[in-house]
Amino acid sequence: MAGRTRPDVCGPAVPEAPYPVYLDGLVEHGFGRGGKKLNTPTANLPLSSQHAVAESTRLAETGIYYGFAQLDVPNGESIYPPVDAKVYPMVMSFGYNPHFANKDKTIEVHVMHGYAADFYGKGMRAIVLGYIRPELKYDSLEALIADIEKDKQVGIASLERPAYTKYIQDPFFRQS
Ligand code: RBF
Ligand code: MG
């Protein structure tokens, strides 16, 4: 699908059912290719808890989504240093990474903040607010990367609308 035109904004002016979808959990280790290979590190949420499974089931299809995310600062279990706990826009891959033919479904959140550190063991909360596109298999890694970069632009533009930005204040996020 390289070279095809894509819309700059996805989803209606006001989020509709099933959104918002609330996901949270402790960040687990992923496949280690998001950051270095794709310039898009992702924090993976476990699909092991019943709550996570139930919430993710509300997303009718696998694919690429947008929303907001927050990393948890007070986590006594983590060996990693605290990171800031502001709410940032995110794009999320939910599915099987067909380009890499994963066997298990994953929830991978890319927080659009340029975080330097890994988040393993940290709590993360994410509110999913819209759908961008299905997951695809590409002719080249460059084509996948180009689509991911477009996803980031689409996610930010979609979230800049007032009915979406208001979710930054949602009580699901820990407000300081
Ligand atoms: N993986 C795919 O196999 N096909 C995709 O179309 C795809 N799109 C993605 C879009 C975004 C915004 C993100 C964050 C990830 C996407 N991925 C996709 C997942 C990506 O392959 C994965 O994060 C890395 O391989 C690390 O597991
Ligand atoms: Mg990851």
XYZ file of C-alpha atoms and ligand atoms in Angstrom, residues 30-31 41-44 108, ligand 2:
8
model
C 8.377 -6.662 23.873
C 10.300 -7.911 20.839
C 9.741 2.413 20.742
C 6.595 0.864 22.151
C 5.592 0.080 25.715
C 3.805 -3.261 25.668
C 1.959 -1.826 21.970
Mg 7.408 -2.708 22.531
